[in-house]
mmCIF file of C-alpha atoms in Angstrom:
data_model
loop_
_atom_site.group_PDB
_atom_site.id
_atom_site.type_symbol
_atom_site.label_atom_id
_atom_site.label_comp_id
_atom_site.label_asym_id
_atom_site.label_seq_id
_atom_site.Cartn_x
_atom_site.Cartn_y
_atom_site.Cartn_z
ATOM 1 C CA MET A 221 -14.126 23.974 -41.630
ATOM 2 C CA PRO A 222 -10.486 24.719 -42.503
ATOM 3 C CA GLY A 223 -10.678 27.551 -39.972
ATOM 4 C CA ILE A 224 -11.951 25.142 -37.311
ATOM 5 C CA ARG A 225 -9.145 22.658 -38.035
ATOM 6 C CA ALA A 226 -6.593 25.448 -37.868
ATOM 7 C CA GLN A 227 -8.063 26.595 -34.585
ATOM 8 C CA ARG A 228 -7.821 23.046 -33.221
ATOM 9 C CA ARG A 229 -4.163 22.815 -34.300
ATOM 10 C CA ILE A 230 -3.450 26.103 -32.532
ATOM 11 C CA THR A 231 -5.241 24.868 -29.418
ATOM 12 C CA ARG A 232 -3.231 21.603 -29.419
ATOM 13 C CA ARG A 233 0.034 23.563 -29.792
ATOM 14 C CA GLU A 234 -0.925 25.821 -26.895
ATOM 15 C CA ARG A 235 -1.682 22.789 -24.717
ATOM 16 C CA ARG A 236 1.696 21.217 -25.556
ATOM 17 C CA ARG A 237 3.479 24.483 -24.718
ATOM 18 C CA ALA A 238 1.590 24.730 -21.419
ATOM 19 C CA ALA A 239 2.544 21.160 -20.546
ATOM 20 C CA ARG A 240 6.195 21.926 -21.241
ATOM 21 C CA ARG A 241 5.994 25.050 -19.079
ATOM 22 C CA HIS A 242 4.453 23.084 -16.219
ATOM 23 C CA GLY A 243 7.200 20.469 -16.498
ATOM 24 C CA LEU A 244 9.886 23.120 -16.348
ATOM 25 C CA LEU A 245 8.210 24.717 -13.339
ATOM 26 C CA ALA A 246 8.082 21.353 -11.570
ATOM 27 C CA VAL A 247 11.799 20.810 -12.157
ATOM 28 C CA ALA A 248 12.575 24.321 -10.938
ATOM 29 C CA SER A 249 10.474 23.800 -7.830
ATOM 30 C CA ALA A 250 12.353 20.604 -7.046
ATOM 31 C CA VAL A 251 15.674 22.423 -7.442
ATOM 32 C CA VAL A 252 14.488 25.216 -5.129
ATOM 33 C CA ALA A 253 13.312 22.686 -2.532
ATOM 34 C CA ILE A 254 16.640 20.889 -2.600
ATOM 35 C CA GLY A 255 18.472 24.197 -2.313
ATOM 36 C CA ALA A 256 16.333 25.267 0.622
ATOM 37 C CA ALA A 257 17.035 22.027 2.439
ATOM 38 C CA ALA A 258 20.745 22.440 1.840
ATOM 39 C CA GLY A 259 20.507 26.026 3.097
ATOM 40 C CA LEU A 260 18.931 24.851 6.327
ATOM 41 C CA ILE A 261 21.713 22.349 6.847
ATOM 42 C CA GLU A 262 24.397 24.924 6.210
ATOM 43 C CA ALA A 263 22.739 27.924 7.906
ATOM 44 C CA GLY A 264 25.203 29.926 9.944
ATOM 45 C CA GLN A 265 28.213 28.140 8.434
ATOM 46 C CA ASP A 266 29.537 30.993 6.254
ATOM 47 C CA GLY A 267 28.306 29.188 3.145
ATOM 48 C CA ARG A 268 30.744 26.355 3.739
ATOM 49 C CA ARG A 269 29.720 23.194 1.897
ATOM 50 C CA THR A 270 30.661 19.713 3.021
ATOM 51 C CA THR A 271 30.070 16.284 1.603
ATOM 52 C CA ALA A 272 30.691 14.525 4.929
ATOM 53 C CA LEU A 273 27.517 13.805 6.867
ATOM 54 C CA PRO A 274 27.359 12.546 10.445
ATOM 55 C CA GLU A 275 26.394 8.943 10.888
ATOM 56 C CA PRO A 276 22.928 8.440 12.336
ATOM 57 C CA SER A 277 22.981 8.605 16.107
ATOM 58 C CA PRO A 278 20.523 9.467 18.858
ATOM 59 C CA PRO A 279 19.868 13.220 19.119
ATOM 60 C CA PRO A 280 21.242 14.866 22.245
ATOM 61 C CA VAL A 281 18.857 15.507 25.091
ATOM 62 C CA LEU A 282 19.279 19.212 25.655
ATOM 63 C CA GLN A 283 18.917 20.027 29.332
ATOM 64 C CA PRO A 284 17.854 23.303 30.953
ATOM 65 C CA LEU A 285 20.915 25.335 31.793
ATOM 66 C CA PRO A 286 21.600 26.602 35.287
ATOM 67 C CA ALA A 287 18.968 29.283 35.617
ATOM 68 C CA VAL A 288 20.450 31.363 38.400
ATOM 69 C CA PRO A 289 23.882 32.996 38.383
ATOM 70 C CA THR A 290 26.454 31.871 40.890
ATOM 71 C CA PRO A 291 26.844 33.997 44.032
ATOM 72 C CA THR A 292 28.303 37.496 43.813
ATOM 73 C CA ALA A 293 29.899 37.174 47.227
ATOM 74 C CA PRO A 294 32.101 34.421 48.686
ATOM 75 C CA VAL A 295 30.135 31.401 49.890
ATOM 76 C CA ARG A 296 30.975 30.598 53.494
ATOM 77 C CA PRO A 297 31.466 26.925 54.419
ATOM 78 C CA THR A 298 28.911 27.240 57.216
ATOM 79 C CA ALA A 299 26.165 28.697 55.035
ATOM 80 C CA SER A 300 23.123 26.645 54.243
ATOM 81 C CA PRO A 301 22.773 25.900 50.524
ATOM 82 C CA SER A 302 19.392 27.646 50.623
ATOM 83 C CA THR A 303 21.031 30.954 51.529
ATOM 84 C CA THR A 304 22.846 31.309 48.230
ATOM 85 C CA PRO A 305 21.432 31.562 44.690
ATOM 86 C CA THR A 306 21.119 28.197 43.047
ATOM 87 C CA THR A 307 20.651 26.876 39.554
ATOM 88 C CA ALA A 308 17.645 25.452 37.781
ATOM 89 C CA PRO A 309 16.966 21.750 38.085
ATOM 90 C CA PRO A 310 17.927 19.628 35.108
ATOM 91 C CA SER A 311 15.793 16.805 33.793
ATOM 92 C CA PRO A 312 15.122 14.157 36.428
ATOM 93 C CA SER A 313 18.130 11.953 36.992
ATOM 94 C CA THR A 314 17.936 8.224 36.506
ATOM 95 C CA SER A 315 19.339 7.751 39.989
ATOM 96 C CA PRO A 316 19.133 9.473 43.372
ATOM 97 C CA SER A 317 21.593 12.222 44.181
ATOM 98 C CA PRO A 318 23.208 11.385 47.509
ATOM 99 C CA ARG A 319 25.866 13.537 49.103
ATOM 100 C CA ALA A 320 29.433 13.328 47.907
ATOM 101 C CA SER A 321 31.582 10.563 49.311
ATOM 102 C CA ARG A 322 33.394 11.666 52.444
ATOM 103 C CA THR A 323 36.270 9.332 51.662
ATOM 104 C CA SER A 324 39.292 11.058 50.226
ATOM 105 C CA ALA A 325 40.323 9.749 46.824
ATOM 106 C CA ALA A 326 43.897 9.443 45.634
ATOM 107 C CA PRO A 327 44.871 12.391 43.412
ATOM 108 C CA ALA A 328 45.170 11.702 39.718
ATOM 109 C CA LYS A 329 48.576 11.367 38.136
ATOM 110 C CA PRO A 330 49.669 14.682 36.585
ATOM 111 C CA SER A 331 49.397 14.692 32.826
ATOM 112 C CA SER A 332 52.477 15.582 30.832
ATOM 113 C CA ALA A 333 50.461 16.598 27.770
ATOM 114 C CA ALA A 334 50.886 20.185 26.627
ATOM 115 C CA PRO A 335 47.748 22.322 26.243
ATOM 116 C CA ALA A 336 45.899 21.646 23.004
ATOM 117 C CA PRO A 337 46.146 24.344 20.332
ATOM 118 C CA ALA A 338 43.323 26.889 20.337
ATOM 119 C CA PRO A 339 40.545 25.899 17.905
ATOM 120 C CA ALA A 340 41.141 27.501 14.529
ATOM 121 C CA SER A 341 37.619 27.047 13.172
ATOM 122 C CA GLY A 342 34.402 28.789 14.110
ATOM 123 C CA LEU A 343 32.031 27.621 16.823
ATOM 124 C CA PHE A 344 29.121 25.232 16.345
ATOM 125 C CA ARG A 345 25.491 26.299 16.509
ATOM 126 C CA HIS A 346 23.480 23.228 17.410
ATOM 127 C CA PRO A 347 20.262 22.947 15.359
ATOM 128 C CA ARG A 348 18.216 22.141 18.466
ATOM 129 C CA SER A 349 17.688 24.661 21.258
ATOM 130 C CA HIS A 350 14.814 26.271 23.107
ATOM 131 C CA VAL A 351 15.270 29.563 21.248
ATOM 132 C CA LEU A 352 15.294 27.887 17.839
ATOM 133 C CA GLU A 353 12.158 25.952 18.733
ATOM 134 C CA TRP A 354 10.460 29.228 19.683
ATOM 135 C CA VAL A 355 11.588 30.945 16.472
ATOM 136 C CA ARG A 356 10.223 28.118 14.338
ATOM 137 C CA ALA A 357 6.927 28.038 16.227
ATOM 138 C CA ASN A 358 6.315 31.806 16.152
ATOM 139 C CA PRO A 359 6.888 33.065 12.595
ATOM 140 C CA ASP A 360 4.517 36.026 13.007
ATOM 141 C CA ASP A 361 5.668 37.266 16.411
ATOM 142 C CA PRO A 362 6.982 40.845 15.997
ATOM 143 C CA ARG A 363 9.927 40.022 18.294
ATOM 144 C CA ARG A 364 10.995 37.106 16.161
ATOM 145 C CA PRO A 365 13.395 38.856 13.722
ATOM 146 C CA VAL A 366 15.427 40.405 16.536
ATOM 147 C CA ILE A 367 15.529 37.225 18.643
ATOM 148 C CA GLU A 368 16.377 35.105 15.609
ATOM 149 C CA SER A 369 19.192 37.281 14.300
ATOM 150 C CA ARG A 370 20.769 38.290 17.604
ATOM 151 C CA ILE A 371 20.327 35.135 19.715
ATOM 152 C CA ALA A 372 19.176 32.087 17.742
ATOM 153 C CA ALA A 373 21.772 32.606 15.010
ATOM 154 C CA GLN A 374 24.680 32.541 17.468
ATOM 155 C CA PRO A 375 26.606 29.397 18.497
ATOM 156 C CA ALA A 376 26.136 28.308 22.089
ATOM 157 C CA ALA A 377 27.092 25.514 24.459
ATOM 158 C CA VAL A 378 25.335 22.150 24.658
ATOM 159 C CA TRP A 379 24.823 20.896 28.218
ATOM 160 C CA PHE A 380 24.815 17.258 29.306
ATOM 161 C CA ALA A 381 23.105 17.453 32.680
ATOM 162 C CA ARG A 382 21.763 13.925 33.159
ATOM 163 C CA TYR A 383 23.576 11.066 34.794
ATOM 164 C CA ASN A 384 22.658 8.611 32.048
ATOM 165 C CA PRO A 385 25.129 5.742 31.641
ATOM 166 C CA GLY A 386 24.535 3.840 28.438
ATOM 167 C CA GLU A 387 23.204 6.964 26.673
ATOM 168 C CA ILE A 388 25.735 9.720 27.201
ATOM 169 C CA ALA A 389 28.227 8.525 24.558
ATOM 170 C CA GLY A 390 25.549 8.632 21.843
ATOM 171 C CA GLU A 391 24.336 12.061 22.917
ATOM 172 C CA VAL A 392 27.852 13.528 22.823
ATOM 173 C CA ARG A 393 28.584 11.776 19.519
ATOM 174 C CA ALA A 394 25.497 13.333 17.906
ATOM 175 C CA VAL A 395 26.830 16.798 18.710
ATOM 176 C CA THR A 396 30.482 16.237 17.807
ATOM 177 C CA ARG A 397 29.638 14.545 14.502
ATOM 178 C CA GLY A 398 27.232 17.318 13.627
ATOM 179 C CA ALA A 399 29.939 19.886 14.330
ATOM 180 C CA ALA A 400 32.569 17.948 12.374
ATOM 181 C CA ALA A 401 30.254 17.702 9.371
ATOM 182 C CA VAL A 402 30.222 21.490 9.042
ATOM 183 C CA GLY A 403 33.810 22.123 10.149
ATOM 184 C CA ARG A 404 32.872 23.765 13.442
ATOM 185 C CA THR A 405 33.987 23.472 17.072
ATOM 186 C CA PRO A 406 31.350 22.355 19.602
ATOM 187 C CA VAL A 407 31.211 23.648 23.156
ATOM 188 C CA LEU A 408 30.268 20.791 25.507
ATOM 189 C CA VAL A 409 29.316 21.059 29.186
ATOM 190 C CA PRO A 410 29.507 17.870 31.302
ATOM 191 C CA TYR A 411 27.343 18.593 34.359
ATOM 192 C CA ALA A 412 26.914 15.457 36.474
ATOM 193 C CA ILE A 413 29.379 15.775 39.353
ATOM 194 C CA PRO A 414 28.171 14.040 42.558
ATOM 195 C CA ASP A 415 26.461 16.359 45.059
ATOM 196 C CA ARG A 416 25.971 18.904 42.294
ATOM 197 C CA ASP A 417 24.918 22.373 43.473
ATOM 198 C CA CYS A 418 25.417 21.310 47.109
ATOM 199 C CA GLY A 419 21.810 20.192 47.458
ATOM 200 C CA GLY A 420 20.345 23.294 45.798
ATOM 201 C CA ALA A 421 17.833 23.499 42.977
ATOM 202 C CA SER A 422 20.236 21.850 40.517
ATOM 203 C CA GLN A 423 21.052 18.984 42.843
ATOM 204 C CA GLY A 424 21.691 15.650 41.204
ATOM 205 C CA GLY A 425 24.526 14.123 39.270
ATOM 206 C CA ALA A 426 26.198 10.757 39.573
ATOM 207 C CA PRO A 427 25.597 8.797 42.798
ATOM 208 C CA ASP A 428 29.308 8.612 43.676
ATOM 209 C CA PHE A 429 32.728 9.319 42.199
ATOM 210 C CA ALA A 430 33.283 5.824 40.849
ATOM 211 C CA ALA A 431 30.024 6.201 38.913
ATOM 212 C CA TYR A 432 31.029 9.687 37.752
ATOM 213 C CA ASP A 433 34.427 8.452 36.547
ATOM 214 C CA ALA A 434 32.652 5.753 34.527
ATOM 215 C CA TRP A 435 30.209 8.331 33.109
ATOM 216 C CA ILE A 436 33.126 10.492 31.966
ATOM 217 C CA ARG A 437 34.730 7.484 30.314
ATOM 218 C CA GLU A 438 31.498 6.994 28.357
ATOM 219 C CA PHE A 439 31.351 10.729 27.621
ATOM 220 C CA VAL A 440 34.735 10.634 25.889
ATOM 221 C CA GLN A 441 33.622 7.765 23.655
ATOM 222 C CA GLY A 442 31.503 10.332 21.818
ATOM 223 C CA LEU A 443 34.110 13.096 21.851
ATOM 224 C CA GLY A 444 35.563 12.294 18.443
ATOM 225 C CA ALA A 445 38.941 13.463 17.203
ATOM 226 C CA GLY A 446 38.196 17.017 16.075
ATOM 227 C CA PRO A 447 38.488 20.331 17.917
ATOM 228 C CA ALA A 448 36.177 20.699 20.902
ATOM 229 C CA ILE A 449 35.851 22.948 23.924
ATOM 230 C CA VAL A 450 34.826 21.275 27.181
ATOM 231 C CA ILE A 451 33.473 23.392 30.058
ATOM 232 C CA LEU A 452 34.025 20.929 32.886
ATOM 233 C CA GLU A 453 31.372 21.074 35.632
ATOM 234 C CA PRO A 454 30.324 24.688 36.280
ATOM 235 C CA ASP A 455 30.408 25.603 39.989
ATOM 236 C CA ALA A 456 32.142 22.334 40.904
ATOM 237 C CA ILE A 457 35.203 24.155 42.282
ATOM 238 C CA ALA A 458 33.945 27.633 43.190
ATOM 239 C CA LEU A 459 30.935 26.183 45.044
ATOM 240 C CA SER A 460 32.862 23.450 46.847
ATOM 241 C CA ASP A 461 33.086 25.183 50.236
ATOM 242 C CA CYS A 462 29.865 23.440 51.259
ATOM 243 C CA LEU A 463 31.733 20.123 51.299
ATOM 244 C CA THR A 464 33.905 18.728 54.074
ATOM 245 C CA ALA A 465 37.655 18.716 53.534
ATOM 246 C CA SER A 466 37.579 15.048 52.551
ATOM 247 C CA GLY A 467 34.585 15.664 50.285
ATOM 248 C CA ARG A 468 36.451 18.453 48.487
ATOM 249 C CA ALA A 469 39.535 16.266 48.125
ATOM 250 C CA ALA A 470 37.444 13.483 46.572
ATOM 251 C CA ARG A 471 35.726 15.904 44.187
ATOM 252 C CA PHE A 472 38.965 17.572 43.141
ATOM 253 C CA ALA A 473 40.648 14.230 42.510
ATOM 254 C CA SER A 474 37.704 13.155 40.353
ATOM 255 C CA LEU A 475 37.830 16.413 38.365
ATOM 256 C CA ALA A 476 41.553 15.881 37.767
ATOM 257 C CA ARG A 477 40.849 12.367 36.487
ATOM 258 C CA ALA A 478 38.081 13.714 34.268
ATOM 259 C CA GLY A 479 40.352 16.344 32.734
ATOM 260 C CA SER A 480 43.090 13.798 32.045
ATOM 261 C CA THR A 481 40.584 11.352 30.548
ATOM 262 C CA LEU A 482 39.079 13.985 28.235
ATOM 263 C CA ARG A 483 42.450 15.198 26.974
ATOM 264 C CA ALA A 484 43.863 11.705 26.504
ATOM 265 C CA ALA A 485 40.821 10.677 24.464
ATOM 266 C CA ASN A 486 41.071 13.664 22.130
ATOM 267 C CA PRO A 487 44.228 15.801 22.066
ATOM 268 C CA GLU A 488 42.287 18.356 19.985
ATOM 269 C CA ALA A 489 39.865 18.967 22.853
ATOM 270 C CA ARG A 490 40.546 21.893 25.177
ATOM 271 C CA VAL A 491 39.347 21.314 28.728
ATOM 272 C CA TYR A 492 38.577 24.250 31.026
ATOM 273 C CA PHE A 493 38.089 24.111 34.807
ATOM 274 C CA ASP A 494 35.722 26.174 36.961
ATOM 275 C CA GLY A 495 37.204 29.583 37.789
ATOM 276 C CA GLY A 496 34.104 31.156 39.359
ATOM 277 C CA HIS A 497 33.869 34.848 38.464
ATOM 278 C CA SER A 498 35.248 38.260 39.418
ATOM 279 C CA GLY A 499 32.568 38.911 42.045
ATOM 280 C CA TRP A 500 33.123 35.697 43.994
ATOM 281 C CA HIS A 501 36.401 34.336 45.418
ATOM 282 C CA ALA A 502 39.694 36.184 45.496
ATOM 283 C CA PRO A 503 42.026 35.096 42.651
ATOM 284 C CA ALA A 504 44.546 33.471 45.026
ATOM 285 C CA LYS A 505 41.857 31.398 46.742
ATOM 286 C CA GLN A 506 40.320 30.268 43.455
ATOM 287 C CA ALA A 507 43.757 29.424 42.052
ATOM 288 C CA ALA A 508 44.572 27.271 45.092
ATOM 289 C CA ALA A 509 41.362 25.279 44.611
ATOM 290 C CA LEU A 510 42.017 24.950 40.877
ATOM 291 C CA ARG A 511 45.522 23.678 41.575
ATOM 292 C CA ALA A 512 44.144 21.088 43.982
ATOM 293 C CA ALA A 513 41.687 19.974 41.268
ATOM 294 C CA GLY A 514 44.475 19.443 38.728
ATOM 295 C CA ALA A 515 43.614 22.364 36.459
ATOM 296 C CA ALA A 516 47.275 23.137 35.772
ATOM 297 C CA THR A 517 48.174 19.552 34.875
ATOM 298 C CA SER A 518 44.924 18.039 33.598
ATOM 299 C CA GLY A 519 43.394 20.978 31.746
ATOM 300 C CA ASP A 520 43.978 23.771 29.278
ATOM 301 C CA GLY A 521 42.820 26.632 31.467
ATOM 302 C CA ILE A 522 39.794 28.036 33.269
ATOM 303 C CA PHE A 523 36.311 29.366 32.509
ATOM 304 C CA THR A 524 34.631 32.288 34.255
ATOM 305 C CA ASN A 525 31.285 34.093 34.551
ATOM 306 C CA VAL A 526 29.041 31.146 33.600
ATOM 307 C CA ALA A 527 25.379 32.192 34.008
ATOM 308 C CA ASN A 528 26.506 35.549 35.414
ATOM 309 C CA PHE A 529 26.630 39.194 34.364
ATOM 310 C CA HIS A 530 30.073 40.595 35.174
ATOM 311 C CA ARG A 531 31.619 42.765 32.492
ATOM 312 C CA THR A 532 34.084 41.218 30.081
ATOM 313 C CA ALA A 533 36.870 43.648 31.030
ATOM 314 C CA ASP A 534 36.534 42.701 34.709
ATOM 315 C CA GLU A 535 36.521 39.001 33.840
ATOM 316 C CA ARG A 536 39.650 39.342 31.691
ATOM 317 C CA THR A 537 41.501 40.985 34.562
ATOM 318 C CA TYR A 538 40.264 38.416 37.054
ATOM 319 C CA ALA A 539 41.041 35.439 34.784
ATOM 320 C CA ARG A 540 44.606 36.624 34.227
ATOM 321 C CA GLN A 541 45.077 37.073 37.972
ATOM 322 C CA VAL A 542 43.832 33.537 38.616
ATOM 323 C CA LEU A 543 46.066 32.107 35.887
ATOM 324 C CA ALA A 544 49.096 33.962 37.260
ATOM 325 C CA ALA A 545 48.431 32.589 40.733
ATOM 326 C CA LEU A 546 47.776 29.111 39.343
ATOM 327 C CA GLY A 547 51.084 28.879 37.516
ATOM 328 C CA GLY A 548 51.529 25.870 35.287
ATOM 329 C CA PRO A 549 52.213 25.729 31.543
ATOM 330 C CA ALA A 550 52.428 29.051 29.729
ATOM 331 C CA GLY A 551 49.722 27.916 27.317
ATOM 332 C CA LEU A 552 46.965 27.864 29.927
ATOM 333 C CA GLY A 553 44.205 30.281 28.980
ATOM 334 C CA ALA A 554 40.690 31.338 29.914
ATOM 335 C CA VAL A 555 37.256 31.425 28.334
ATOM 336 C CA ILE A 556 34.590 33.893 29.472
ATOM 337 C CA ASP A 557 30.815 33.515 29.318
ATOM 338 C CA THR A 558 29.575 36.729 27.674
ATOM 339 C CA SER A 559 26.014 35.597 27.021
ATOM 340 C CA ARG A 560 24.312 38.338 29.036
ATOM 341 C CA ASN A 561 26.975 40.630 30.492
ATOM 342 C CA GLY A 562 26.638 43.527 28.058
ATOM 343 C CA ASN A 563 25.483 45.961 30.761
ATOM 344 C CA GLY A 564 27.383 44.408 33.649
ATOM 345 C CA ALA A 565 26.032 42.963 36.876
ATOM 346 C CA PRO A 566 22.744 44.168 38.386
ATOM 347 C CA ALA A 567 22.413 45.534 41.910
ATOM 348 C CA ALA A 568 23.239 43.105 44.706
ATOM 349 C CA GLY A 569 20.494 40.576 45.244
ATOM 350 C CA GLN A 570 18.936 41.007 41.797
ATOM 351 C CA TRP A 571 19.842 37.676 40.273
ATOM 352 C CA CYS A 572 16.560 36.399 38.827
ATOM 353 C CA ASP A 573 16.080 37.565 35.218
ATOM 354 C CA PRO A 574 17.156 41.077 36.253
ATOM 355 C CA ALA A 575 15.911 43.933 34.100
ATOM 356 C CA GLY A 576 18.293 46.146 32.189
ATOM 357 C CA ARG A 577 20.748 43.411 31.214
ATOM 358 C CA ALA A 578 22.014 42.936 27.659
ATOM 359 C CA LEU A 579 23.762 40.454 25.425
ATOM 360 C CA GLY A 580 27.529 40.519 25.670
ATOM 361 C CA ARG A 581 30.152 39.951 23.004
ATOM 362 C CA THR A 582 29.204 37.396 20.392
ATOM 363 C CA PRO A 583 30.916 34.010 20.697
ATOM 364 C CA THR A 584 34.352 33.741 19.120
ATOM 365 C CA THR A 585 37.686 31.987 19.508
ATOM 366 C CA ARG A 586 39.493 35.014 18.078
ATOM 367 C CA THR A 587 39.558 37.421 21.005
ATOM 368 C CA GLY A 588 42.786 39.293 20.232
ATOM 369 C CA GLU A 589 43.490 39.241 23.992
ATOM 370 C CA ASP A 590 46.481 37.645 25.689
ATOM 371 C CA ARG A 591 45.533 34.419 27.534
ATOM 372 C CA ILE A 592 41.842 34.837 26.693
ATOM 373 C CA ASP A 593 41.071 31.897 24.406
ATOM 374 C CA ALA A 594 37.383 32.531 23.700
ATOM 375 C CA TYR A 595 34.243 34.444 24.482
ATOM 376 C CA LEU A 596 31.425 31.907 24.683
ATOM 377 C CA TRP A 597 27.698 31.782 25.310
ATOM 378 C CA VAL A 598 27.630 29.020 27.901
ATOM 379 C CA LYS A 599 24.351 30.088 29.484
ATOM 380 C CA LEU A 600 21.891 30.484 26.600
ATOM 381 C CA PRO A 601 20.485 34.038 26.725
ATOM 382 C CA GLY A 602 16.728 34.134 27.067
ATOM 383 C CA GLU A 603 16.476 30.977 29.157
ATOM 384 C CA SER A 604 14.818 32.053 32.381
ATOM 385 C CA ASP A 605 16.274 32.103 35.874
ATOM 386 C CA GLY A 606 12.762 31.333 37.113
ATOM 387 C CA CYS A 607 11.057 34.744 37.238
ATOM 388 C CA SER A 608 10.106 35.529 33.634
ATOM 389 C CA GLY A 609 9.274 31.871 33.036
ATOM 390 C CA ALA A 610 9.880 28.413 34.423
ATOM 391 C CA PRO A 611 13.545 27.856 35.377
ATOM 392 C CA GLY A 612 15.478 26.973 32.240
ATOM 393 C CA ALA A 613 12.536 27.657 29.900
ATOM 394 C CA PHE A 614 12.862 30.101 27.032
ATOM 395 C CA ALA A 615 11.208 33.436 27.882
ATOM 396 C CA PRO A 616 10.752 35.509 24.702
ATOM 397 C CA GLU A 617 10.141 38.845 26.446
ATOM 398 C CA TYR A 618 13.282 38.401 28.546
ATOM 399 C CA ALA A 619 15.230 37.356 25.457
ATOM 400 C CA TYR A 620 13.959 40.392 23.552
ATOM 401 C CA GLY A 621 15.041 42.649 26.426
ATOM 402 C CA LEU A 622 18.547 41.174 26.351
ATOM 403 C CA ALA A 623 18.728 41.506 22.565
ATOM 404 C CA THR A 624 17.669 45.166 22.610
ATOM 405 C CA GLY A 625 19.328 46.214 25.876
#
């Protein structure tokens, strides 16, 4: 009997020890779970920790990016929009997309503000994108590690392609607050100019310039006060030859007002105007259009190569030539889209998810190059031009080819 009692005491002790072990394991599991959640929040932020969290706001509606690169030859004013490559349609607009007003608008007053200082912090990787959704949904795909590390982990632009008054301020605010919470600089792309894409596949935008001006005023309500890079209306200047002279004047005046409004709302924001790319207009012609659109007085410089493939070295040369012809403050600079220009442009006519292309330089604001402010991924690599998948949809095989090219 004493042996039985002793055995029972031993058994009770073992049970108590097991209970303590289980309790410790539960606490450890909770700590690991909390740490994992924190890691997800801070992924890609160089381990930087912040106690500031963005206030709740509606998540941005991420739109398909222009799927097709802009033309590699000058667009002639007499050409039909269907004869030149176009861009993928964004989400349906809440209003029809009539032609631009043919009434010339008064030019905006030149801004006396000096260019904003170049962003000192790193760039923001938004936690929602087509590539991240694919990565999360395909954990066992053999292409996943390469796509995740070489594409999904990189910061990229967030496009605002819907004319959505009443919503746009909240969508922009969600992005800028998220970036501010982790000490990063967002890249924002307003894309709602009237008569967008000259009636091509990405047609849409605001119904007229008064509506567009109001949309921009709502846009800046979400801009915040921290560093930001604004890529103002891709193709709006380089693809303006389809408009009448009065239509171009109205568009350029509206772009000048938009630039002034963005910079006045947030002096830390750098606003870049459409510079086309090195395979399109001659530098002097593009500079003249940029000057007419107020780029020298209402912006901080130009952007080039959006959704295209031209080599970075060619774009640097071209951008400097455009800036020299543009004149204006010495601080004007350029940003270059390097998202898929690693192997340069394909043969003429091969614009739709062309084979043999590769990722370009990773996004950075530290280029080490005179007058080149940043290399950015404005067009998200892996989003289809319409051949390897639906226009604007993420195409994993195409993405994998870019990442391994």
